[in-house]
Short mmCIF file of C-alpha atoms and ligand atoms in Angstrom, two decimals:
data_model
loop_
_atom_site.label_atom_id
_atom_site.label_comp_id
_atom_site.label_asym_id
_atom_site.label_seq_id
_atom_site.Cartn_x
_atom_site.Cartn_y
_atom_site.Cartn_z
CA MET R 571 -25.49 -22.11 -8.23
CA ALA R 572 -26.12 -19.85 -5.26
CA GLN R 573 -23.80 -18.57 -6.72
CA ALA R 574 -24.95 -18.38 -10.53
CA ALA R 575 -28.03 -16.91 -8.79
CA GLY R 576 -26.38 -13.47 -6.96
CA SER R 577 -25.13 -12.49 -10.91
CA ALA R 578 -28.42 -12.95 -11.56
CA PHE R 579 -29.74 -10.76 -9.11
CA ARG R 580 -27.37 -7.88 -9.88
CA ASP R 581 -28.10 -8.46 -13.50
CA ILE R 582 -30.96 -7.06 -12.85
CA PRO R 583 -32.29 -3.70 -13.76
CA SER R 584 -33.32 -1.23 -12.10
CA VAL R 585 -37.43 0.74 -11.88
CA ASP R 586 -35.36 3.54 -12.81
CA HIS R 587 -32.95 2.31 -15.00
CA LEU R 588 -35.49 0.75 -16.38
CA LEU R 589 -37.78 4.09 -17.28
CA ARG R 590 -34.75 5.73 -18.97
CA HIS R 591 -34.96 2.15 -21.76
CA SER R 592 -36.15 3.88 -24.43
CA PRO R 593 -38.88 1.48 -25.38
CA ILE R 594 -40.24 1.68 -21.93
CA ALA R 595 -40.22 5.07 -21.68
CA ALA R 596 -42.11 5.17 -25.31
CA LEU R 597 -44.24 3.45 -23.08
CA VAL R 598 -44.57 6.47 -20.63
CA ASP R 599 -46.37 8.97 -22.63
CA GLU R 600 -49.07 6.08 -23.54
CA TYR R 601 -50.27 5.34 -20.01
CA GLY R 602 -48.34 7.85 -18.00
CA ARG R 603 -45.70 7.96 -15.76
CA SER R 604 -47.69 6.79 -12.15
CA ALA R 605 -48.76 3.09 -14.45
CA VAL R 606 -45.40 2.43 -16.05
CA THR R 607 -43.79 2.53 -12.61
CA ASP R 608 -45.85 0.51 -11.26
CA ALA R 609 -45.80 -1.88 -14.46
CA VAL R 610 -41.83 -1.88 -14.00
CA ARG R 611 -42.18 -2.78 -10.42
CA ASP R 612 -45.13 -5.45 -10.61
CA VAL R 613 -42.84 -6.92 -13.55
CA LEU R 614 -39.61 -6.89 -11.76
CA ALA R 615 -41.12 -8.37 -8.31
CA ALA R 616 -41.74 -11.47 -11.10
CA ALA R 617 -38.42 -11.27 -12.33
CA ARG R 618 -36.33 -12.09 -9.52
CA ASP R 619 -38.74 -15.05 -7.91
CA ALA R 620 -37.71 -16.40 -11.47
CA VAL R 621 -34.48 -15.81 -10.81
CA ARG R 622 -34.38 -17.34 -7.90
CA SER R 623 -36.25 -20.12 -9.18
CA GLY R 624 -33.23 -20.54 -11.29
CA ALA R 625 -34.65 -18.87 -14.38
CA SER R 626 -32.22 -16.61 -16.73
CA LEU R 627 -32.92 -12.73 -17.28
CA HIS R 628 -33.86 -11.28 -20.45
CA LEU R 629 -34.79 -7.30 -20.45
CA ASP R 630 -36.76 -7.61 -24.53
CA ILE R 631 -38.49 -10.40 -22.27
CA ILE R 632 -38.41 -7.81 -19.21
CA VAL R 633 -39.97 -5.13 -21.35
CA ALA R 634 -42.74 -7.14 -23.53
CA ASP R 635 -44.02 -7.80 -20.40
CA VAL R 636 -44.44 -4.63 -19.17
CA ARG R 637 -46.58 -3.86 -22.39
CA ASP R 638 -48.49 -6.99 -21.91
CA LEU R 639 -48.79 -6.08 -18.46
CA LEU R 640 -50.20 -2.02 -19.44
CA ALA R 641 -51.54 -3.18 -22.28
CA GLU R 642 -54.20 -5.36 -20.84
CA GLN R 643 -53.92 -2.90 -17.27
CA ALA R 644 -55.63 -0.57 -19.77
CA ARG R 645 -58.66 -3.05 -22.01
CA THR R 646 -61.89 -2.33 -21.35
CA GLY R 647 -63.33 -4.72 -18.32
CA LEU R 648 -66.44 -4.18 -20.95
CA ARG R 649 -65.16 -5.59 -23.30
CA PRO R 650 -67.74 -6.03 -26.86
CA VAL R 651 -68.11 -9.83 -27.38
CA PHE R 652 -69.49 -12.27 -30.57
CA ASN R 653 -72.40 -13.41 -29.03
CA LEU R 654 -73.15 -16.41 -31.02
CA THR R 655 -74.40 -18.63 -28.06
CA GLY R 656 -77.95 -18.54 -29.53
CA THR R 657 -79.92 -16.72 -26.07
CA VAL R 658 -80.41 -12.75 -28.38
CA LEU R 659 -81.85 -11.63 -25.20
CA HIS R 660 -78.26 -12.96 -22.60
CA THR R 661 -78.96 -10.77 -19.70
CA ASN R 662 -75.03 -11.44 -18.47
CA LEU R 663 -74.16 -9.86 -22.23
CA GLY R 664 -75.99 -7.16 -21.69
CA ARG R 665 -79.73 -8.11 -23.13
CA ALA R 666 -80.78 -5.82 -25.92
CA VAL R 667 -77.90 -4.37 -28.66
CA LEU R 668 -79.67 -0.88 -29.23
CA ALA R 669 -80.11 0.84 -32.45
CA GLU R 670 -78.27 3.71 -34.35
CA GLU R 671 -80.90 6.26 -32.67
CA ALA R 672 -80.99 4.64 -29.06
CA ILE R 673 -77.06 5.18 -29.30
CA ALA R 674 -76.28 8.61 -31.01
CA ALA R 675 -79.25 10.18 -28.32
CA ALA R 676 -77.43 8.01 -25.11
CA VAL R 677 -74.03 10.06 -26.61
CA ALA R 678 -75.27 13.72 -27.57
CA SER R 679 -76.36 13.98 -23.40
CA MET R 680 -73.51 12.96 -22.33
CA ARG R 681 -71.63 15.41 -24.09
CA ASP R 682 -73.61 18.65 -23.38
CA PRO R 683 -75.37 19.59 -21.02
CA VAL R 684 -79.47 18.17 -21.57
CA ALA R 685 -83.10 20.01 -20.66
CA LEU R 686 -83.14 16.83 -17.77
CA GLU R 687 -85.56 18.41 -15.96
CA PHE R 688 -86.40 21.86 -16.95
CA ASP R 689 -88.46 23.35 -18.95
CA LEU R 690 -87.90 25.55 -22.43
CA GLU R 691 -90.81 26.65 -22.73
CA SER R 692 -91.41 28.21 -19.06
CA GLY R 693 -88.01 28.39 -18.04
CA SER R 694 -88.48 26.21 -14.90
CA ARG R 695 -88.05 23.32 -12.56
CA GLY R 696 -89.39 20.50 -15.23
CA GLU R 697 -89.45 16.21 -14.53
CA ARG R 698 -87.66 14.21 -16.10
CA ASP R 699 -90.10 11.41 -17.30
CA ASP R 700 -91.93 14.69 -19.25
CA HIS R 701 -89.11 13.37 -21.82
CA VAL R 702 -91.48 9.77 -22.15
CA ARG R 703 -94.71 9.70 -21.26
CA ASP R 704 -96.68 11.54 -23.84
CA LEU R 705 -94.95 8.68 -26.08
CA ILE R 706 -95.42 5.79 -23.90
CA CYS R 707 -98.09 6.68 -23.21
CA GLU R 708 -99.55 7.05 -27.14
CA LEU R 709 -97.70 3.37 -27.53
CA THR R 710 -99.92 1.86 -24.23
CA GLY R 711 -102.88 2.84 -24.32
CA ALA R 712 -102.30 4.20 -20.76
CA GLU R 713 -103.02 7.45 -18.51
CA ASP R 714 -100.25 7.67 -17.67
CA ALA R 715 -95.49 6.65 -17.42
CA THR R 716 -93.17 6.02 -15.40
CA ILE R 717 -89.68 4.85 -15.05
CA VAL R 718 -87.09 3.42 -12.77
CA ASN R 719 -84.04 2.07 -13.18
CA ASN R 720 -85.18 -1.31 -14.52
CA ASN R 721 -88.41 -3.76 -14.03
CA ALA R 722 -87.20 -5.16 -10.35
CA ALA R 723 -86.71 -1.42 -9.35
CA ALA R 724 -90.56 -0.82 -10.96
CA VAL R 725 -92.01 -3.20 -8.75
CA LEU R 726 -90.87 -3.03 -5.88
CA LEU R 727 -91.90 0.99 -6.26
CA VAL R 728 -95.70 -0.04 -6.70
CA LEU R 729 -95.33 -2.69 -4.32
CA ASN R 730 -94.01 0.50 -1.84
CA THR R 731 -95.76 2.43 -2.97
CA LEU R 732 -99.50 0.92 -2.65
CA ALA R 733 -99.12 -2.12 0.03
CA PRO R 734 -97.10 -1.16 2.55
CA GLY R 735 -97.68 -2.59 5.61
CA ARG R 736 -100.98 -3.92 4.42
CA GLU R 737 -101.21 -7.67 1.90
CA ALA R 738 -100.67 -7.81 -1.37
CA ILE R 739 -102.74 -11.31 -3.18
CA VAL R 740 -100.15 -13.50 -5.25
CA SER R 741 -101.00 -17.20 -6.37
CA ARG R 742 -99.11 -19.33 -5.94
CA GLY R 743 -98.21 -20.48 -9.36
CA GLU R 744 -96.13 -17.08 -9.94
CA LEU R 745 -93.77 -16.75 -7.36
CA ILE R 746 -91.15 -16.76 -10.08
CA GLU R 747 -87.44 -16.54 -9.45
CA ILE R 748 -85.66 -14.57 -12.17
CA GLY R 749 -82.21 -15.21 -12.57
CA GLY R 750 -80.08 -13.66 -9.83
CA ALA R 751 -81.14 -12.09 -7.58
CA PHE R 752 -85.06 -11.28 -8.19
CA ARG R 753 -87.24 -13.57 -5.63
CA MET R 754 -90.52 -12.06 -5.90
CA PRO R 755 -91.42 -13.51 -1.91
CA GLU R 756 -87.93 -11.15 -1.02
CA ILE R 757 -88.86 -8.24 -3.22
CA MET R 758 -92.22 -8.05 -1.27
CA ALA R 759 -90.56 -8.75 2.01
CA ARG R 760 -88.95 -5.76 1.24
CA ALA R 761 -91.12 -3.21 0.13
CA GLY R 762 -92.41 -4.02 3.45
CA ALA R 763 -95.81 -6.03 1.91
CA ARG R 764 -96.32 -9.07 2.85
CA LEU R 765 -97.24 -12.06 0.61
CA VAL R 766 -100.26 -13.22 0.68
CA GLU R 767 -100.08 -16.77 -1.65
CA VAL R 768 -103.18 -17.43 -3.09
CA GLY R 769 -104.81 -21.04 -5.03
CA THR R 770 -101.49 -24.19 -5.92
CA THR R 771 -98.80 -24.14 -7.48
CA ASN R 772 -100.62 -25.43 -10.66
CA ARG R 773 -104.28 -24.19 -9.95
CA THR R 774 -105.23 -20.47 -8.66
CA HIS R 775 -109.34 -20.14 -9.63
CA ALA R 776 -110.76 -16.79 -9.27
CA LYS R 777 -112.08 -18.27 -5.37
CA ASP R 778 -108.82 -18.26 -4.06
CA TYR R 779 -108.05 -14.42 -4.44
CA ARG R 780 -112.00 -13.77 -3.21
CA ALA R 781 -111.57 -15.49 -0.05
CA ALA R 782 -107.89 -13.95 0.55
CA LEU R 783 -109.49 -10.18 -0.10
CA SER R 784 -110.04 -8.33 3.22
CA PRO R 785 -109.46 -5.12 4.61
CA GLU R 786 -106.12 -5.72 4.92
CA THR R 787 -105.33 -5.96 1.37
CA GLY R 788 -103.10 -3.54 -0.85
CA LEU R 789 -103.07 -5.72 -3.95
CA VAL R 790 -103.78 -7.77 -6.43
CA LEU R 791 -100.35 -8.72 -8.28
CA LYS R 792 -100.40 -10.92 -11.20
CA VAL R 793 -96.91 -11.96 -12.68
CA HIS R 794 -95.38 -12.61 -15.32
CA THR R 795 -94.33 -16.72 -15.82
CA SER R 796 -91.37 -15.43 -17.67
CA ASN R 797 -89.27 -17.82 -16.58
CA TYR R 798 -91.33 -20.78 -16.80
CA ARG R 799 -94.56 -22.56 -18.18
CA ILE R 800 -96.96 -24.74 -15.86
CA GLU R 801 -98.62 -26.82 -18.75
CA GLY R 802 -100.54 -30.16 -18.20
CA PHE R 803 -103.93 -29.88 -15.38
CA THR R 804 -103.69 -25.82 -14.59
CA ALA R 805 -106.02 -22.89 -14.04
CA ALA R 806 -105.07 -19.76 -14.10
CA VAL R 807 -107.39 -16.28 -13.73
CA SER R 808 -107.19 -14.65 -16.50
CA ALA R 809 -105.89 -10.78 -16.01
CA LYS R 810 -109.54 -9.38 -16.66
CA ASP R 811 -110.97 -11.18 -14.85
CA LEU R 812 -109.05 -10.93 -11.77
CA ALA R 813 -109.50 -7.11 -12.04
CA THR R 814 -112.78 -6.77 -12.04
CA ILE R 815 -112.02 -9.25 -8.85
CA ALA R 816 -109.98 -6.19 -7.00
CA HIS R 817 -112.10 -3.36 -8.87
CA GLU R 818 -115.26 -5.26 -6.65
CA ASN R 819 -112.87 -5.07 -3.72
CA GLY R 820 -112.22 -1.19 -4.22
CA VAL R 821 -107.83 -2.44 -4.56
CA PRO R 822 -105.89 -2.49 -7.80
CA LEU R 823 -104.24 -4.92 -10.28
CA VAL R 824 -100.70 -4.94 -10.76
CA ASN R 825 -99.21 -7.24 -13.42
CA ASP R 826 -96.29 -6.62 -13.36
CA LEU R 827 -95.17 -8.20 -17.33
CA GLY R 828 -91.19 -8.35 -16.94
CA SER R 829 -90.38 -8.63 -21.00
CA GLY R 830 -93.60 -6.23 -21.44
CA THR R 831 -93.54 -6.10 -25.71
CA LEU R 832 -94.91 -2.77 -27.60
CA VAL R 833 -96.17 -4.39 -30.66
CA ASP R 834 -97.54 -7.74 -31.47
CA LEU R 835 -94.50 -10.53 -32.15
CA SER R 836 -96.84 -11.96 -34.56
CA ARG R 837 -96.81 -10.22 -36.67
CA TYR R 838 -92.59 -10.33 -36.88
CA GLY R 839 -92.77 -14.01 -37.67
CA LEU R 840 -92.87 -14.74 -33.78
CA ALA R 841 -95.37 -16.63 -30.80
CA LYS R 842 -97.81 -14.16 -29.87
CA GLU R 843 -97.05 -12.14 -26.05
CA PRO R 844 -99.98 -9.83 -24.89
CA THR R 845 -98.93 -6.25 -25.02
CA VAL R 846 -98.38 -3.77 -22.71
CA ARG R 847 -101.59 -2.15 -24.32
CA ASP R 848 -103.27 -5.90 -24.09
CA ALA R 849 -102.06 -5.55 -20.14
CA VAL R 850 -103.38 -2.37 -19.76
CA ALA R 851 -107.03 -2.74 -21.67
CA GLU R 852 -107.89 -6.33 -19.51
CA GLY R 853 -107.89 -3.53 -16.93
CA ALA R 854 -104.72 -4.01 -14.24
CA ASP R 855 -104.00 -0.05 -12.62
CA LEU R 856 -100.55 -0.34 -13.00
CA VAL R 857 -98.54 -2.92 -15.61
CA THR R 858 -94.22 -3.56 -14.28
CA PHE R 859 -92.02 -4.10 -16.84
CA SER R 860 -88.65 -4.12 -18.80
CA GLY R 861 -86.68 -1.49 -21.16
CA ASP R 862 -83.86 -4.02 -22.05
CA LYS R 863 -86.12 -7.19 -22.91
CA LEU R 864 -88.68 -7.54 -25.75
CA LEU R 865 -88.35 -3.72 -26.17
CA GLY R 866 -85.33 -3.42 -27.13
CA GLY R 867 -83.55 -0.95 -25.24
CA PRO R 868 -81.32 0.52 -22.16
CA GLN R 869 -81.99 -1.25 -19.23
CA ALA R 870 -85.35 0.57 -17.78
CA GLY R 871 -88.45 -0.23 -16.02
CA PHE R 872 -91.47 1.57 -16.85
CA ILE R 873 -94.90 2.36 -14.63
CA VAL R 874 -98.25 3.22 -16.44
CA GLY R 875 -101.41 2.71 -15.66
CA ARG R 876 -103.65 5.29 -13.33
CA ARG R 877 -102.88 8.61 -13.24
CA ASP R 878 -103.35 8.98 -9.29
CA LEU R 879 -101.56 5.61 -8.64
CA ILE R 880 -99.15 7.53 -11.00
CA ALA R 881 -98.79 10.27 -8.72
CA ALA R 882 -98.95 7.96 -5.49
CA VAL R 883 -96.09 6.72 -7.00
CA ASN R 884 -93.90 9.54 -7.87
CA ARG R 885 -94.20 11.19 -3.92
CA ASN R 886 -92.46 7.96 -2.90
CA PRO R 887 -88.93 9.21 -1.39
CA ILE R 888 -88.05 5.61 -2.72
CA LYS R 889 -88.97 6.69 -6.64
CA ARG R 890 -85.30 9.07 -6.32
CA ALA R 891 -83.12 6.48 -5.19
CA LEU R 892 -84.38 4.35 -8.51
CA ARG R 893 -84.67 7.23 -10.78
CA ILE R 894 -83.11 7.03 -14.37
CA ASP R 895 -79.97 9.04 -16.02
CA LYS R 896 -79.87 10.38 -18.31
CA MET R 897 -78.05 8.82 -20.88
CA ARG R 898 -80.42 6.12 -20.46
CA LEU R 899 -83.35 8.18 -20.87
CA ALA R 900 -82.85 9.10 -24.08
CA ALA R 901 -81.28 5.86 -25.48
CA CYS R 902 -85.49 5.10 -24.03
CA GLU R 903 -86.37 8.30 -25.89
CA ALA R 904 -84.67 7.52 -28.89
CA THR R 905 -85.78 4.27 -29.27
CA LEU R 906 -89.49 4.50 -28.14
CA LYS R 907 -89.64 6.64 -31.06
CA LEU R 908 -88.57 3.92 -33.65
CA TYR R 909 -92.79 1.87 -32.14
CA ARG R 910 -93.99 5.04 -33.72
CA ASP R 911 -93.34 3.05 -37.12
CA PRO R 912 -93.67 -0.15 -37.07
CA ASP R 913 -92.77 -0.60 -41.05
CA ARG R 914 -89.31 0.16 -40.42
CA LEU R 915 -89.29 -0.99 -36.86
CA ALA R 916 -87.93 -4.62 -37.59
CA GLU R 917 -85.35 -3.21 -39.73
CA ARG R 918 -84.50 -0.31 -37.00
CA LEU R 919 -84.04 -1.99 -34.30
CA PRO R 920 -81.50 -4.91 -33.31
CA THR R 921 -83.60 -6.69 -30.65
CA LEU R 922 -86.43 -7.53 -32.80
CA ARG R 923 -83.57 -7.71 -36.02
CA LEU R 924 -82.41 -10.69 -34.80
CA LEU R 925 -85.30 -11.55 -33.52
CA ALA R 926 -87.00 -11.79 -37.23
CA ARG R 927 -83.42 -12.74 -39.10
CA PRO R 928 -84.98 -15.22 -42.04
CA VAL R 929 -83.23 -19.11 -40.47
CA ALA R 930 -82.22 -19.43 -43.99
CA GLU R 931 -79.89 -16.18 -44.22
CA ILE R 932 -78.64 -17.69 -41.28
CA GLU R 933 -78.00 -21.04 -42.83
CA ALA R 934 -75.94 -19.73 -45.87
CA GLN R 935 -73.79 -17.58 -44.24
CA ALA R 936 -72.99 -20.35 -41.66
CA ILE R 937 -71.91 -22.19 -45.64
CA ARG R 938 -69.13 -19.24 -46.41
CA LEU R 939 -67.85 -19.41 -42.02
CA ALA R 940 -67.24 -22.91 -41.98
CA PRO R 941 -64.95 -23.42 -44.94
CA VAL R 942 -63.71 -19.69 -43.26
CA VAL R 943 -63.37 -21.18 -39.46
CA LYS R 944 -61.52 -24.72 -40.14
CA GLN R 945 -58.78 -23.23 -42.14
CA ALA R 946 -58.03 -20.13 -39.14
CA LEU R 947 -57.99 -23.41 -36.99
CA ASP R 948 -55.95 -24.94 -39.26
CA GLY R 949 -57.33 -28.21 -39.35
CA GLY R 950 -57.65 -28.64 -35.45
CA ALA R 951 -60.82 -29.39 -35.75
CA GLU R 952 -63.98 -30.36 -37.82
CA VAL R 953 -66.51 -27.26 -38.52
CA GLU R 954 -70.11 -28.67 -39.98
CA VAL R 955 -72.45 -26.60 -41.05
CA VAL R 956 -75.00 -27.32 -38.12
CA SER R 957 -79.44 -26.17 -37.78
CA CYS R 958 -79.95 -25.42 -33.80
CA GLN R 959 -82.81 -23.65 -32.30
CA SER R 960 -82.09 -19.98 -30.63
CA GLN R 961 -83.61 -18.27 -27.63
CA ILE R 962 -85.36 -15.43 -27.20
CA GLY R 963 -83.35 -14.62 -23.66
CA SER R 964 -84.51 -13.87 -20.70
CA GLY R 965 -87.34 -14.87 -19.47
CA ALA R 966 -88.77 -13.56 -22.74
CA LEU R 967 -91.58 -17.16 -24.09
CA PRO R 968 -89.18 -19.24 -22.22
CA LEU R 969 -90.40 -22.10 -24.59
CA GLU R 970 -90.20 -19.89 -27.57
CA THR R 971 -87.40 -21.23 -29.39
CA LEU R 972 -86.24 -20.38 -33.46
CA PRO R 973 -85.26 -22.50 -36.38
CA SER R 974 -81.87 -21.16 -36.37
CA ALA R 975 -78.84 -22.79 -38.36
CA GLY R 976 -74.52 -22.36 -37.04
CA LEU R 977 -71.51 -23.81 -37.53
CA SER R 978 -69.75 -27.15 -34.77
CA ILE R 979 -66.79 -27.37 -33.89
CA SER R 980 -65.54 -31.26 -32.98
CA PRO R 981 -62.12 -30.66 -32.06
CA PRO R 982 -60.29 -34.74 -32.01
CA GLY R 983 -60.32 -35.85 -28.21
CA GLY R 984 -62.88 -33.70 -26.78
CA GLY R 985 -62.74 -32.70 -22.96
CA LYS R 986 -59.59 -30.64 -23.01
CA ALA R 987 -59.54 -30.17 -26.50
CA LEU R 988 -62.91 -27.92 -26.02
CA ASP R 989 -62.25 -26.38 -23.02
CA ASP R 990 -58.98 -24.74 -24.87
CA LEU R 991 -60.84 -24.30 -28.11
CA SER R 992 -63.45 -22.33 -26.07
CA ARG R 993 -60.91 -20.33 -24.53
CA ALA R 994 -59.24 -19.51 -27.42
CA PHE R 995 -62.59 -17.71 -29.17
CA ARG R 996 -62.61 -16.26 -25.96
CA ASN R 997 -59.13 -14.84 -25.69
CA LEU R 998 -60.34 -13.53 -28.81
CA PRO R 999 -59.34 -9.82 -29.82
CA LYS R 1000 -62.74 -9.71 -29.17
CA PRO R 1001 -64.24 -12.52 -27.58
CA VAL R 1002 -66.50 -15.20 -29.92
CA LEU R 1003 -69.14 -17.32 -27.22
CA GLY R 1004 -70.66 -19.62 -28.25
CA ARG R 1005 -71.85 -22.49 -26.53
CA VAL R 1006 -70.71 -26.42 -25.79
CA ASP R 1007 -73.25 -29.47 -26.51
CA ARG R 1008 -72.05 -33.12 -26.79
CA GLY R 1009 -68.14 -33.31 -27.58
CA SER R 1010 -68.79 -29.82 -29.75
CA LEU R 1011 -68.42 -26.10 -29.21
CA ILE R 1012 -71.49 -25.27 -31.37
CA PHE R 1013 -71.42 -20.81 -32.95
CA ASP R 1014 -75.51 -20.26 -34.00
CA LEU R 1015 -74.95 -17.27 -35.70
CA ARG R 1016 -78.68 -15.86 -35.89
CA CYS R 1017 -76.64 -12.96 -34.16
CA LEU R 1018 -73.97 -12.01 -35.86
CA VAL R 1019 -73.65 -8.94 -37.55
CA ALA R 1020 -70.41 -7.70 -38.11
CA GLU R 1021 -69.10 -10.76 -40.81
CA ALA R 1022 -66.22 -8.69 -41.82
CA ASP R 1023 -64.29 -8.42 -38.46
CA PHE R 1024 -65.48 -11.85 -37.36
CA ILE R 1025 -63.53 -13.69 -40.15
CA HIS R 1026 -60.80 -10.57 -39.18
CA ASN R 1027 -60.24 -11.75 -35.97
CA LEU R 1028 -59.84 -15.11 -36.35
CA ALA R 1029 -56.28 -14.05 -37.42
CA SER R 1030 -55.52 -14.06 -34.48
CA LEU R 1031 -56.39 -17.86 -33.09
CA PRO R 1032 -52.85 -20.29 -32.72
CA ARG R 1033 -52.70 -21.94 -35.07
CA GLY R 1034 -52.55 -25.67 -35.56
CA ALA R 1035 -54.86 -27.73 -33.06
CA PRO R 1036 -54.40 -27.22 -29.06
CA GLU R 1037 -52.92 -29.23 -27.42
C1 PLP C 1268 -87.00 -9.55 -15.70
C2 PLP C 1268 -88.75 -10.26 -14.74
C3 PLP C 1268 -88.57 -8.82 -13.56
C4 PLP C 1268 -86.77 -7.89 -13.99
O1 PLP C 1268 -86.95 -7.00 -14.52
P1 PLP C 1268 -85.38 -6.48 -15.13
O2 PLP C 1268 -85.72 -5.32 -16.15
O3 PLP C 1268 -84.67 -7.59 -15.28
O4 PLP C 1268 -85.25 -5.64 -13.62
C5 PLP C 1268 -89.29 -8.94 -12.75
N1 PLP C 1268 -90.40 -9.00 -12.97
C6 PLP C 1268 -90.79 -9.85 -13.81
C7 PLP C 1268 -92.18 -11.17 -14.50
C8 PLP C 1268 -89.37 -9.88 -14.91
O5 PLP C 1268 -89.66 -11.49 -16.70
#
């Protein structure tokens, strides 16, 4: 045994020998010498371990392993996927898919130098906000606007500008946590504002705000309870009344809308959400909202409202640390421009197109695809057309679901077979992500646009029933 292993060790080729072996030499042209050398070293180390535990050695397998390792390393980590989870704005999948106009604008801004902070008219320095300020003001009715990295940054910046070392009054019913690490009390503390909670979880009244106002107050904050609803015996003060109360006491009202939409969504068959324009008209001095939720653009945070307050925000040195880059600014501008033509918005803006997609169309797609998927699984699972409910996601309209349709894929035995099936779809060249519900893998087809690509992709599924 020891002797056999000894001779097997002698058969392991050297790194140099392998690099001269023609299939490996061809890989050098593709991936570069140093990456191939590293991969060869890693594969040979693994081969030595395998030989030590008694395995035999094949040159073909070593070459294949090197090729696989290099291909895996070369593949982007930000893999495009099929989002069949049923959540349209999926935060973990990058939220909004951008409009072609926005993609083209972002690409153009990457390829050439751009007049980002340069006024071509006068030849002097310009401001990056200039590219979107007028558009945002036109679409929201606000006096002025600025744009930062995301809405979390917008809230942080506003609090730090208007209430450093001072008090910020918020209802106990609105002390939100947004998935991950955005918790209103913590953001406040980091912004240097002192949180003053008023009311109770379910009921907050005008008198609660009035009692809390003092010379220490820096602002009153209203927060959209994006990802939950308090129902039953509830009371809240409207933004309009809150604006009056804040203004009587000489402090600004800030309304953090979260998702923030620029159009009345009921026009497209969705539930009505207050628009940014509504929030501005109701008297908020500043309104903050996201670029990549219902708005359908890239990650960004907008602050709109009173000119003097926007000027103060822009003077805050933290603004510099939270600014947006040229690529997203270009995509934002192009996205906002689509809103100038509401009649064609649902055609051109993917977020809205997907949210407004007729259920009959999704159902027809499910009926078309059920036999295709069944065949690709080679009888390894039952495939049924089912109706399901999509979610908007990203904390927009949390209780609102959209009737949809999809495929329910049930392997015999459930449990491990279901895990294996889910993994097989995740391991496809373009991973397919669904959700597991009561022993079945559900693909909600609302967001399936590239149907031919989806079908082509299925050819890479392992044949037969998962073991
Ligand atoms: C989503 C949300 C945020 C955070 O916005 P991001 O764009 O994700 O940074 C803040 N406040 C509210 C109310 C939200 O819904």
